[in-house]
XYZ file of C-alpha atoms in Angstrom:
647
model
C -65.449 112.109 116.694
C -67.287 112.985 119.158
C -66.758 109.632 121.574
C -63.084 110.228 120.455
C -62.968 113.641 122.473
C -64.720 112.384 125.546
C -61.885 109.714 126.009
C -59.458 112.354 125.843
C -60.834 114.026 127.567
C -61.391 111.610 130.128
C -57.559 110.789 130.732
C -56.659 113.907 131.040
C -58.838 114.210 134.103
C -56.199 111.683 135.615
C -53.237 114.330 135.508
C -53.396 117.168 138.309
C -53.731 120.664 137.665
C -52.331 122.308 140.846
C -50.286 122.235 143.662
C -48.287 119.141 145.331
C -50.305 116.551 143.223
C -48.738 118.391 139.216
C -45.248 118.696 141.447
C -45.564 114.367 142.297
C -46.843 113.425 138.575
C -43.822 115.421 137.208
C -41.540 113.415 139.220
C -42.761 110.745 138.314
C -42.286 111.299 134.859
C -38.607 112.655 135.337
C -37.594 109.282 136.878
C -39.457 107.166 134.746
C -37.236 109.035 131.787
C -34.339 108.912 133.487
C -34.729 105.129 133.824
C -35.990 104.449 129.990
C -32.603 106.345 128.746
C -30.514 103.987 131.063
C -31.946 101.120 129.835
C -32.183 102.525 126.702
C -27.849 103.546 126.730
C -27.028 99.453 127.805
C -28.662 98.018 125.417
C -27.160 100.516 122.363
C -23.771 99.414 124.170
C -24.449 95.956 124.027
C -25.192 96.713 120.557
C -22.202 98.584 120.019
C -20.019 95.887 121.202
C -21.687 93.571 119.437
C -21.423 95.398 115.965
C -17.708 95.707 117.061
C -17.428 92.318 117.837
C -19.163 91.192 114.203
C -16.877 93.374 112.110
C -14.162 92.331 113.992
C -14.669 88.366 113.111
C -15.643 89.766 109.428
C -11.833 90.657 109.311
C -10.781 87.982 110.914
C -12.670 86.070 107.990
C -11.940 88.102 105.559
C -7.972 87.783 106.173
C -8.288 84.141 106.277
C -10.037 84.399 102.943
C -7.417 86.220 101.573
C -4.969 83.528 101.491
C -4.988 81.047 98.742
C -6.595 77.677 98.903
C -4.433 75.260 97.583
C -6.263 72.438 95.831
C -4.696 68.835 95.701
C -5.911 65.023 94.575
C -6.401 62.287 97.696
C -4.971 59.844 94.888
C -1.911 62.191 93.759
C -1.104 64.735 96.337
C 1.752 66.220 93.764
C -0.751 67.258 92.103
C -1.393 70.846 93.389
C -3.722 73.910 91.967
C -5.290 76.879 92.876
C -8.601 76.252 92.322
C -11.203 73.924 92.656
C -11.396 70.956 89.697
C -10.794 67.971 88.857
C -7.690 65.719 88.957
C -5.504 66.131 85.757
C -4.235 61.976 86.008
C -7.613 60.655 87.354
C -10.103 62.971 86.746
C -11.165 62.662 90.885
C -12.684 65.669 92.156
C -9.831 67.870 93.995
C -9.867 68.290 97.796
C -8.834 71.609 99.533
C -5.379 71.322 100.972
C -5.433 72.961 104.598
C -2.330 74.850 105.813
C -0.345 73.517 108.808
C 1.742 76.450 109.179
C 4.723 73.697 109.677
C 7.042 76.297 107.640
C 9.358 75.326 110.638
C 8.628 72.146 110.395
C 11.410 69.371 108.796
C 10.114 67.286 105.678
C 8.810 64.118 107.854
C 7.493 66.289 110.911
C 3.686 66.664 111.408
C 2.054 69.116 113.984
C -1.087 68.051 115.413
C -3.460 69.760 118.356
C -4.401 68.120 121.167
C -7.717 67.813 120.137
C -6.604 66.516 116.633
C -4.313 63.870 118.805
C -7.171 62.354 120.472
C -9.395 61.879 117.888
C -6.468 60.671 116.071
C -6.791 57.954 119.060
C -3.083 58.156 119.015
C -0.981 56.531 121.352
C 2.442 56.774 122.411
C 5.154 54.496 124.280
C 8.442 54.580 125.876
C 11.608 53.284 123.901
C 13.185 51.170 126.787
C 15.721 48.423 127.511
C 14.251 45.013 128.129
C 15.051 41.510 127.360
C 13.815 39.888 124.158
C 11.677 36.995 124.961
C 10.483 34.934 122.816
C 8.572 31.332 123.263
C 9.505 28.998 120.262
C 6.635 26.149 120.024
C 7.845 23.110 118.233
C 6.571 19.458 117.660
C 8.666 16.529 117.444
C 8.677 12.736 118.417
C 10.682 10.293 120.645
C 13.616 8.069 119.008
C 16.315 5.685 119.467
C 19.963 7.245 120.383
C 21.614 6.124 117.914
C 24.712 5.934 119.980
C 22.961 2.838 122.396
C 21.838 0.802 119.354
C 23.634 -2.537 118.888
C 23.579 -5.321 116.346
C 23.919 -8.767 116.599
C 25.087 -10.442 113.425
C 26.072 -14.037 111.802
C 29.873 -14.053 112.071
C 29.856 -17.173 110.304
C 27.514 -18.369 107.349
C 25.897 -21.295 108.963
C 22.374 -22.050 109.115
C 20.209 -20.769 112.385
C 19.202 -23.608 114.292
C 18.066 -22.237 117.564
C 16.589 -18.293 117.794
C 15.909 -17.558 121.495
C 14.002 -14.508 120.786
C 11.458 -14.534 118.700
C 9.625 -11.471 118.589
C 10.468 -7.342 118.653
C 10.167 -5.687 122.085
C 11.205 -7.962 124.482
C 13.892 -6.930 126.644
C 17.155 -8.579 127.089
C 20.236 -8.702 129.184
C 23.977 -8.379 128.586
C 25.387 -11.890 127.674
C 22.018 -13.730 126.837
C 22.226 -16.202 124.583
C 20.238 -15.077 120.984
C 20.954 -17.414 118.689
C 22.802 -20.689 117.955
C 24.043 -21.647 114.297
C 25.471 -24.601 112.476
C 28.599 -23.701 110.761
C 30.475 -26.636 108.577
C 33.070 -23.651 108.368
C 33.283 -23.607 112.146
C 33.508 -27.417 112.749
C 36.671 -27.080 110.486
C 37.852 -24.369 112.474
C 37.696 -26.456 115.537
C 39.130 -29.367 113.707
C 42.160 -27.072 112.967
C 42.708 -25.937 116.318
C 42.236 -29.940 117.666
C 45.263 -31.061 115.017
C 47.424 -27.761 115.725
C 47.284 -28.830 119.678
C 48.081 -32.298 118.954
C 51.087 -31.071 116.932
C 52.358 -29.103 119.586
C 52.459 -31.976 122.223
C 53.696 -34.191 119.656
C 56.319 -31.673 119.240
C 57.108 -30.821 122.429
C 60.817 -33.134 122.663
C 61.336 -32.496 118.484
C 63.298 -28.976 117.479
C 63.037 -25.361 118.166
C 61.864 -24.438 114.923
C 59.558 -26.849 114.660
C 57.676 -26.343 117.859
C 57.781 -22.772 117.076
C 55.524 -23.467 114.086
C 53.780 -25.686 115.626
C 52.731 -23.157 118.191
C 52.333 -20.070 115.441
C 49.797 -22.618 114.071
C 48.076 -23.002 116.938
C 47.710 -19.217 117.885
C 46.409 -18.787 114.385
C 43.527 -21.712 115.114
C 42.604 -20.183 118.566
C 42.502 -16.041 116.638
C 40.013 -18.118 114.043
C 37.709 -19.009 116.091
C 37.930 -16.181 118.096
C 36.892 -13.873 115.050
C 34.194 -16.615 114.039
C 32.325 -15.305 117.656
C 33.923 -17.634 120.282
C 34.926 -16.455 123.528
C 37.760 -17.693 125.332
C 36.403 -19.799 127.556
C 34.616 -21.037 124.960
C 37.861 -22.168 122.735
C 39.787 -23.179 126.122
C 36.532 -25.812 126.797
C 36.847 -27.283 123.185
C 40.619 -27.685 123.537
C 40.508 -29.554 127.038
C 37.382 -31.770 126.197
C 38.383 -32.373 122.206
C 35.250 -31.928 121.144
C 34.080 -30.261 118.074
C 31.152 -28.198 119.077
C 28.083 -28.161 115.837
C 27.044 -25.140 116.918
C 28.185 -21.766 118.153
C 26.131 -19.623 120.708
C 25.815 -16.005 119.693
C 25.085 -13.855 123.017
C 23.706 -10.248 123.650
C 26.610 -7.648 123.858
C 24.351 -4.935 126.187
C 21.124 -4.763 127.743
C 17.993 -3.807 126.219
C 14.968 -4.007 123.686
C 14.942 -5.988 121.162
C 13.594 -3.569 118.493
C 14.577 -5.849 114.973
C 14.255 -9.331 113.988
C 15.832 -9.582 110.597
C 15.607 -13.538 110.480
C 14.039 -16.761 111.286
C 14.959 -20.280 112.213
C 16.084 -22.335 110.287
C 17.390 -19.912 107.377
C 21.053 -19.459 105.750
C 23.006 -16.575 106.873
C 26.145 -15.316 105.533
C 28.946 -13.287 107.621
C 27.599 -10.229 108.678
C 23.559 -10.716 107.904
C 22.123 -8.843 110.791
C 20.152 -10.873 112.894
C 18.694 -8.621 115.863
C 19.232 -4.711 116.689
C 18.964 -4.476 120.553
C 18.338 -0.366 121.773
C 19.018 0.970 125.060
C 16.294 2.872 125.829
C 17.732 4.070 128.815
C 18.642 7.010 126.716
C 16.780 8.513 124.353
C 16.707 11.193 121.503
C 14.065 13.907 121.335
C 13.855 15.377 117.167
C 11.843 18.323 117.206
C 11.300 20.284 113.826
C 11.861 23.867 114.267
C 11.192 26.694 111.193
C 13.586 28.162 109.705
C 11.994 31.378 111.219
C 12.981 30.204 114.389
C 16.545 29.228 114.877
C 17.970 32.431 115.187
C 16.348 32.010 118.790
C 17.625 28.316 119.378
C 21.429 27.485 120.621
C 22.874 24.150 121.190
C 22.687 24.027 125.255
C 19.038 25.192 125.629
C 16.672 23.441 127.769
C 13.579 22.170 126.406
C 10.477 21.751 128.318
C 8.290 19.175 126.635
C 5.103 16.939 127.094
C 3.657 14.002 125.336
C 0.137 12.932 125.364
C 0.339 9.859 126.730
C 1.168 11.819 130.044
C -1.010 14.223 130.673
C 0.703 17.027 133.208
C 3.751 15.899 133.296
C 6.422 17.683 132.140
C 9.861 16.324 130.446
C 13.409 18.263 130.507
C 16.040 18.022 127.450
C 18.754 19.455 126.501
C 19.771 20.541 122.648
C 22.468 18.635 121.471
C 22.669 19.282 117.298
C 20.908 21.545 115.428
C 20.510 20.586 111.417
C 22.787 22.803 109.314
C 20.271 21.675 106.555
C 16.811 22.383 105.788
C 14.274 20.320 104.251
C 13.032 21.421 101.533
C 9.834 19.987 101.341
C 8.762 21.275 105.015
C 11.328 24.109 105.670
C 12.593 23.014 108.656
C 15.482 21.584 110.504
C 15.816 19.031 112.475
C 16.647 19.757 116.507
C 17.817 17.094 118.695
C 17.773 16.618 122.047
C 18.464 14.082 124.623
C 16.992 12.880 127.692
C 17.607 10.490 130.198
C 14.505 7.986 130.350
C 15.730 5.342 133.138
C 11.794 4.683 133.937
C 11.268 3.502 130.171
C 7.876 5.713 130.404
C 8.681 7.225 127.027
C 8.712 5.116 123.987
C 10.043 5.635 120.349
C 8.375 7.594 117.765
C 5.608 9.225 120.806
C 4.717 12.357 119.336
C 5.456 15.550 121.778
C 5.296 19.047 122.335
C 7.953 21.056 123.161
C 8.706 25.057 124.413
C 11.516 26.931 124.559
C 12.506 30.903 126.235
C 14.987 32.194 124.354
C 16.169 35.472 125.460
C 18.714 37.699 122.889
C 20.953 40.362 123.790
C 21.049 43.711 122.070
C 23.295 41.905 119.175
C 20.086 39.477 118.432
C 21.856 36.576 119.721
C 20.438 34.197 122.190
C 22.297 34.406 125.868
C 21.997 32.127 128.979
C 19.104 32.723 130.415
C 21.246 33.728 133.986
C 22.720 36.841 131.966
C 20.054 38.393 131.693
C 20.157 39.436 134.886
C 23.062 42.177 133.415
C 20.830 45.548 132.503
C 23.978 46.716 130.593
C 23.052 43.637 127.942
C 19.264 44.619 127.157
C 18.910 45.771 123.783
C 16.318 48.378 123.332
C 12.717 47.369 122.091
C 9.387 48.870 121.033
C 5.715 47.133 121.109
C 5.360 45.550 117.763
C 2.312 47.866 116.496
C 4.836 50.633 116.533
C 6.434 49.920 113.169
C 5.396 50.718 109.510
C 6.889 47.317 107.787
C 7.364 48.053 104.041
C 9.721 45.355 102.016
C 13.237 46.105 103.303
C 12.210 49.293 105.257
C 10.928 50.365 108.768
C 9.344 53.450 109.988
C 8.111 54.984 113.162
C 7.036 58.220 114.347
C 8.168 59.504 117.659
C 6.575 62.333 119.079
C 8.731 65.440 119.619
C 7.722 68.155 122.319
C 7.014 71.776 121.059
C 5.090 73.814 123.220
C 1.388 73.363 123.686
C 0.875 71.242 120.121
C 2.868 67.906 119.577
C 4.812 67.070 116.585
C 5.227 63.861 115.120
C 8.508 62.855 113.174
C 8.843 59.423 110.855
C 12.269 57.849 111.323
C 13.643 54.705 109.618
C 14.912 52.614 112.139
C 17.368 48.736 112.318
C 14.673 46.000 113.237
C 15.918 42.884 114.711
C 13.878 39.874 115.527
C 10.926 40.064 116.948
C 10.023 38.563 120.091
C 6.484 38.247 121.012
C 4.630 41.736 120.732
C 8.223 43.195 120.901
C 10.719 43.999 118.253
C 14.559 44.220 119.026
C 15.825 47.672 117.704
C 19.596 47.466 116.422
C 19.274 51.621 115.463
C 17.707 54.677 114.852
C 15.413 55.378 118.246
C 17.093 56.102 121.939
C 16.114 55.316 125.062
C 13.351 57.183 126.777
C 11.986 58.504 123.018
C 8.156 58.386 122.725
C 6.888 55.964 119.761
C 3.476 55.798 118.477
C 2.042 52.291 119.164
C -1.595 53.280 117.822
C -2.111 55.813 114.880
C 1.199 55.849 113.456
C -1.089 54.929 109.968
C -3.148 57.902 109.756
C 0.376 60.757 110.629
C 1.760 58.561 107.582
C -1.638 59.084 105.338
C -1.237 62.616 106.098
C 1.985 62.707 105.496
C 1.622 61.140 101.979
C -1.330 63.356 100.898
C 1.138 66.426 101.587
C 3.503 65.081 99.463
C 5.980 64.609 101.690
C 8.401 61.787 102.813
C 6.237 59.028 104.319
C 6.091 55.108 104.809
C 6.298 54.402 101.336
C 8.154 57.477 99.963
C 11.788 58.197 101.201
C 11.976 61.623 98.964
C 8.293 62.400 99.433
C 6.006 63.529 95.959
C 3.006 61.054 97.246
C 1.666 58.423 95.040
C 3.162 55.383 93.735
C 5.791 55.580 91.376
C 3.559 54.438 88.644
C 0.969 57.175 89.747
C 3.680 59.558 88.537
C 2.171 61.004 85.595
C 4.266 61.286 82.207
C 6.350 58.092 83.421
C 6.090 55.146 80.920
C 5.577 51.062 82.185
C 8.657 49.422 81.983
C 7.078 46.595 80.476
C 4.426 47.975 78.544
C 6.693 50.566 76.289
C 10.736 51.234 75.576
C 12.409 53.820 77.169
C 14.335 56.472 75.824
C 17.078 53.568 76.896
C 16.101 50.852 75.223
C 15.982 49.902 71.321
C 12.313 50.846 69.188
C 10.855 48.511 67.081
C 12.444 48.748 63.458
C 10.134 49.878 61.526
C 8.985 48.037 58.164
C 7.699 49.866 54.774
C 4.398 47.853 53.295
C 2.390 48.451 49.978
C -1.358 49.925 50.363
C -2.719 46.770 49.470
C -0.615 44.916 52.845
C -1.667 47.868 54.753
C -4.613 47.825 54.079
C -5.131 44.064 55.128
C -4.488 45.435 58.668
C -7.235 47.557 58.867
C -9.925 44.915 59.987
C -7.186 43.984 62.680
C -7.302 46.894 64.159
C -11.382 47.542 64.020
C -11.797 44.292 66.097
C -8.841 45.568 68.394
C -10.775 48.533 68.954
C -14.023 47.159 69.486
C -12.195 45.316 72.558
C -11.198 48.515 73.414
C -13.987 50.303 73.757
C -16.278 47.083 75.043
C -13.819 47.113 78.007
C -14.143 51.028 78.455
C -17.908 50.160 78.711
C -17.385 47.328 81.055
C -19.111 44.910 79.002
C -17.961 41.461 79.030
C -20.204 39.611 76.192
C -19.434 42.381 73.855
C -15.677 42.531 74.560
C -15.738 38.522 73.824
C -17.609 38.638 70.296
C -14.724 41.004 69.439
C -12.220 38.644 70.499
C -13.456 36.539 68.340
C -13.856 38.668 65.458
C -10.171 39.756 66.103
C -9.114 36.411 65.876
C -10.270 35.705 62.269
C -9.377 38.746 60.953
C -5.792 37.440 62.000
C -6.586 33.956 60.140
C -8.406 35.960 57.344
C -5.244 37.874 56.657
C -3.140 36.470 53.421
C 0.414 35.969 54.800
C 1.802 36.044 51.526
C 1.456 40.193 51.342
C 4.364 40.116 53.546
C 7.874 39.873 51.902
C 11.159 38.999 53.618
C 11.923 40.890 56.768
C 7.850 42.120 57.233
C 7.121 37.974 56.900
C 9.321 37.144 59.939
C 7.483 40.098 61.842
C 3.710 39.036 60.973
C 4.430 35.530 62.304
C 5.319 36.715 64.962
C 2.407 39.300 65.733
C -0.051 37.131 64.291
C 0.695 33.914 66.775
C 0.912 36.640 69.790
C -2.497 38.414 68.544
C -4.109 35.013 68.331
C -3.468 33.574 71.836
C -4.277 36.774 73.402
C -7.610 36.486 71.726
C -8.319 33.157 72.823
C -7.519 34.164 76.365
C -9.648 36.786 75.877
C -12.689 34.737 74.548
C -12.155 31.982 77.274
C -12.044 34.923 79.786
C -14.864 34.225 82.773
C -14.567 37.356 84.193
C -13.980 41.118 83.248
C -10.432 40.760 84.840
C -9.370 38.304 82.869
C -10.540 39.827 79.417
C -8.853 42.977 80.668
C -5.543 40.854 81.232
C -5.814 39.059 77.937
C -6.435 42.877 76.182
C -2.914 44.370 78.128
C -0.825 41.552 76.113
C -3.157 41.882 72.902
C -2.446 46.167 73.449
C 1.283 45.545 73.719
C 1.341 43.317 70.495
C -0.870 45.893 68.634
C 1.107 48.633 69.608
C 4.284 47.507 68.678
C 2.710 46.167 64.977
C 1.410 49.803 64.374
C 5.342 50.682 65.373
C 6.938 48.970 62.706
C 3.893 48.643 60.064
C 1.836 51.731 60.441
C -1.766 51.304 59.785
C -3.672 52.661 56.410
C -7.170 54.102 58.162
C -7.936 57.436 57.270
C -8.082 58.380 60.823
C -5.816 59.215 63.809
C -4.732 56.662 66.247
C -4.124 57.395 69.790
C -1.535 56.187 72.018
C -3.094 55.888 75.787
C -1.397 55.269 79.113
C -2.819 54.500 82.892
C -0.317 54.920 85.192
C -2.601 53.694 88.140
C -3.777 50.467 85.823
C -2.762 46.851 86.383
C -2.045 47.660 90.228
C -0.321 50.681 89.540
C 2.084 49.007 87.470
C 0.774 50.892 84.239
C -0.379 49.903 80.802
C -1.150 51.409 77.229
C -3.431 50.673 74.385
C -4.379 52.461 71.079
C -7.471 53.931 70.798
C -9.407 56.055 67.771
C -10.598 58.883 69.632
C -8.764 61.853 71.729
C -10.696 61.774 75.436
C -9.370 58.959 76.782
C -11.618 56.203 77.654
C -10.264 53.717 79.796
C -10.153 49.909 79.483
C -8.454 49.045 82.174
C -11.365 50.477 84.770
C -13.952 51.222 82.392
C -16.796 53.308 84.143
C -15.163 53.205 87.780
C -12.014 55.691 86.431
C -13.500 56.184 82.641
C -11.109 59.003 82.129
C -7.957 58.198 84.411
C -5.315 58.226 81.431
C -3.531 60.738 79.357
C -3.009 60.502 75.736
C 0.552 60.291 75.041
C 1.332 60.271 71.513
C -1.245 60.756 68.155
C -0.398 58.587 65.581
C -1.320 59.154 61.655
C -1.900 57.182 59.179
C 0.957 56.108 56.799
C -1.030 55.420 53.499
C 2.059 57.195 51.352
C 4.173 54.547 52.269
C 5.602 52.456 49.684
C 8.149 49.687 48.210
């Protein structure tokens, strides 16, 4: 206590008492407060501010809390709550659906920031006029014009004697002798022509009439021989000298290869056995094959530019001549021809080549001259290829629209005509100068589609596929309200009740599949199958007998595809046709159990095509995807049993 007092004490020996030393210390203390409370006034601004500031964003918050949350599915955006859950069709968890404000917005318009654009990574191009180029590759081989390919023939029956060519490929001239032959129908020929001159000079002092025959006979001798292959000179040397000649020359009609031999010496020929086949190769065809794909960009006219192995470099010029109005079936092309002059001989028949054409089109699609398309008022319009959506029969882009500082994105269906390297020909629907997305045009339609609203695949919007749609039925799974229900047939207990083992196995399938195991789902095939066999056909009377033969075969190959099955997929595809075949039995024959039956549909099952089965229980447990979508399915109908049935 006592130390306490003397520290006291102590400082306050440091303050003055008196005089100019208090008056200093209380100044001291005056500024010192003066500066505390104007440190001490900033910082409760700052603080004031800063309270402002906090309650200010709390209202901010608290107004954008205030408006609903709209809850949707990724897998069926018309699917649309107010709170948080699951999925009604797939039983996915729901996804908050954020609000674009695009109230002023058209059905297939999408606003997007900036920042949203570039992480988008989209990209946009120019709708402009160009020409359509395209380079059409094509392989084809060297052959014969058939136009320069000549035949030398027997125009006698004789016997061949002399052949001065004796093997393919050598090259001959105009007027070379080929062949001789021995004719005994050409010595008589000759003989004829001898006695008709002789009658003629004998004649010359008799009658008119008679030398007028006489010479009529002798015309007819010299046209004989002329027609068996003589010249003139020929049958004006036999008729001065008097001899008969034994054999007759046959001579080359045009230069060129020899490219057939179709005899040998020594054998009998008959009028008009071919002999050789001489080919001007001077001249030669070019046959490309060109796909059917293709020939909208090739034209009769064209140039081809083509090379051959056997040249390596060099380059070869044709022109298109015919194009085949038929395809082949087997290889789905036709056949292009060209021709090309070959005076060198370098190319031979059947070389295999390589050819290229540029085909430029016009904004009709159809090919031009290459020097019109110098005329800018011809250039159809075109886009880069990534900018369309393809989908069957349809095409959509998205063009981006300018409004204000956030761009807007609008799908149009647009006229594609062919495309021409990483270019497609637009016949309609885009202008000139309109900005197309080339890169992200996927993702504005995703977003698009989980909006519900008209995208790529939808024209009227409502997201998902058709088949997603939930409450619509399979068109080949069940009847529509359109189509005629399966008559239904009364049975006694006892035929009823023959069923009932059917259906167990059936839904052991059922729920092996909904548990995605395979070796179970195969016993029960099996077991299905005998219950068939096991069931006495002679419970069913008239009408009913027609209809079990019927189920029964169906049921029975179903479960053998099923047991065969080597995969999950396949069981599942054997259990749709066995589910359609059950379904329409319980339809027309009821079943006796003394439980409810359930009618189940997947609209999303068999690739969205949909698909039903029966099933014992009311959660729906599906077969189809077993523990990937266990519950994607809604029970459609409940169906009792029908044990009060009678004859």
């Amino acid at each position: 206590m006592t130390e306490h007092r003397n520290n006291n004490d102590s400082l306050l020996g440091f303050i003055p008492r008196k005089g100019k030393g208090l008056i200093v210390f209380i100044a001291i203390l005056v500024v010192v407060f003066s500066f505390g409370m104007i440190v001490s006034g900033g910082r409760g601004g700052e603080s004031a501010n800063t309270a402002a500031n906090h309650e200010h964003s709390q209202a901010e918050a608290q107004a954008a809390s205030s408006e609903p949350t709209t809850w949707t599915c990724s897998m069926h955006p018309q699917i649309k709550l107010s709170e948080p859950g699951k999925c009604p069709i797939c039983f996915m968890d729901l996804i908050p659906l954020e609000s674009d404000n695009s109230g002023d917005l058209g059905p297939r318009q999408l606003k997007m920031s900036e920042t949203a654009k570039k992480l988008a990574l989209i990209q946009t191009t120019p709708v402009r006029r160009a020409f359509a180029e395209s380079e059409i590759r094509m392989n084809g081989r060297i052959a014969y014009d058939e136009a320069e390919v000549s035949y030398i023939t027997a125009w006698v029956p004789g016997r061949l004697d002399k052949m001065f060519v004796d093997f393919t490929g050598e090259t001959v001239q105009k007027g070379e002798h080929m062949v001789h032959i021995y004719s005994p129908e050409l010595i008589s020929a000759q003989e004829e022509l001898l006695q008709a001159k002789q009658s003629v000079e004998r004649l010359n002092n008799g009658s008119s009439v008679l030398k007028s025959t006489a010479s009529l006979t002798l015309q007819s001798a010299r046209e004989k021989l002329r027609l068996y292959g003589l010249t003139e000179g020929q049958i004006k040397d036999i008729e001065e000298s008097e001899v008969v000649l034994e054999q007759v020359k046959l001579k080359s009609p045009v230069s060129g290869v020899v490219v057939e031999k179709n005899a040998k010496e020594g054998m009998y020929v008959k009028t008009g056995t071919q002999i050789y086949t001489i080919a001007d190769l001077s001249s030669i065809w070019v046959l490309f094959d060109a796909y059917e794909t293709d020939l909208p960009w090739l034209k009769v006219g064209q140039n081809v530019v083509f090379t051959s192995p056997s040249f390596p470099g060099k380059e070869f010029n044709a022109e298109i001549t015919f194009i085949d109005p038929v395809i082949n079936p087997q290889s789905r092309t036709a056949r292009v021809r060209t021709e090309v002059d070959n005076p060198k001989g370098l190319l031979k028949p059947d070389m295999f080549v390589s050819g290229t054409i540029m085909s430029v089109l016009d904004r009709e699609g159809n090919v031009i001259n290459d020097r019109l398309a110098d005329s800018e008022s011809e250039a159809p319009l075109v886009i880069p290829a990534s900018a369309p959506l393809l989908t069957g029969k349809r095409a959509v882009v998205y063009i981006e629209l300018s409004d204000g500082d956030k761009p807007v994105f609008e799908g149009r269906e647009v006229e594609l005509g062919p495309r021409a390297g990483d270019l497609y020909v637009v016949k309609s629907g885009l202008s000139e100068g309109e900005m197309v997305v080339t890169n992200g045009a996927f993702k504005i339609d995703s977003e698009l589609q989980i909006q519900a609203r008209p995208s790529m695949m939808f024209v009227e919007g409502g997201g998902g596929s058709p088949a997603h749609q939930h409450g619509q039925q399979s068109p080949i799974s069940r009847p529509s309200s359109g189509q005629k229900e399966p008559e239904a047939v009364t049975l006694d207990p006892e035929t009823l009740q023959a069923l009932t083992p059917v259906y167990a196995h059936y839904f052991d399938v059922q729920m092996a599949l909904a548990s995605d195991e395979l070796d179970k789902a195969t016993e029960a095939y099996s077991g299905l199958k005998k219950s068939v066999k096991n069931v006495d056909m002679g419970l069913f009377k008239d009408h009913a007998h027609m209809k079990w033969i019927k189920y029964s075969g169906q049921m029975i190959a179903d479960a053998e595809a099923g047991i065969e099955a080597e995969n999950i997929e396949e069981s599942r595809d054997a259990f749709y046709g066995l589910s359609n075949v059950i379904i329409e039995m319980q339809e027309t024959f009821g079943h006796a159990s003394d439980q409810d039956y359930f009618l189940t549909f997947c609209p999303m099952a068999r690739d969205n095509q949909g698909a039903y089965w029966l099933q014992t229980v009311d959660t729906v447990y599906n077969s189809f995807y077993g523990a990937m979508m266990l519950r994607c399915g809604e029970i459609k109908e409940k169906l009792s049993p029908n044990m009060e049935k009678t004859n």
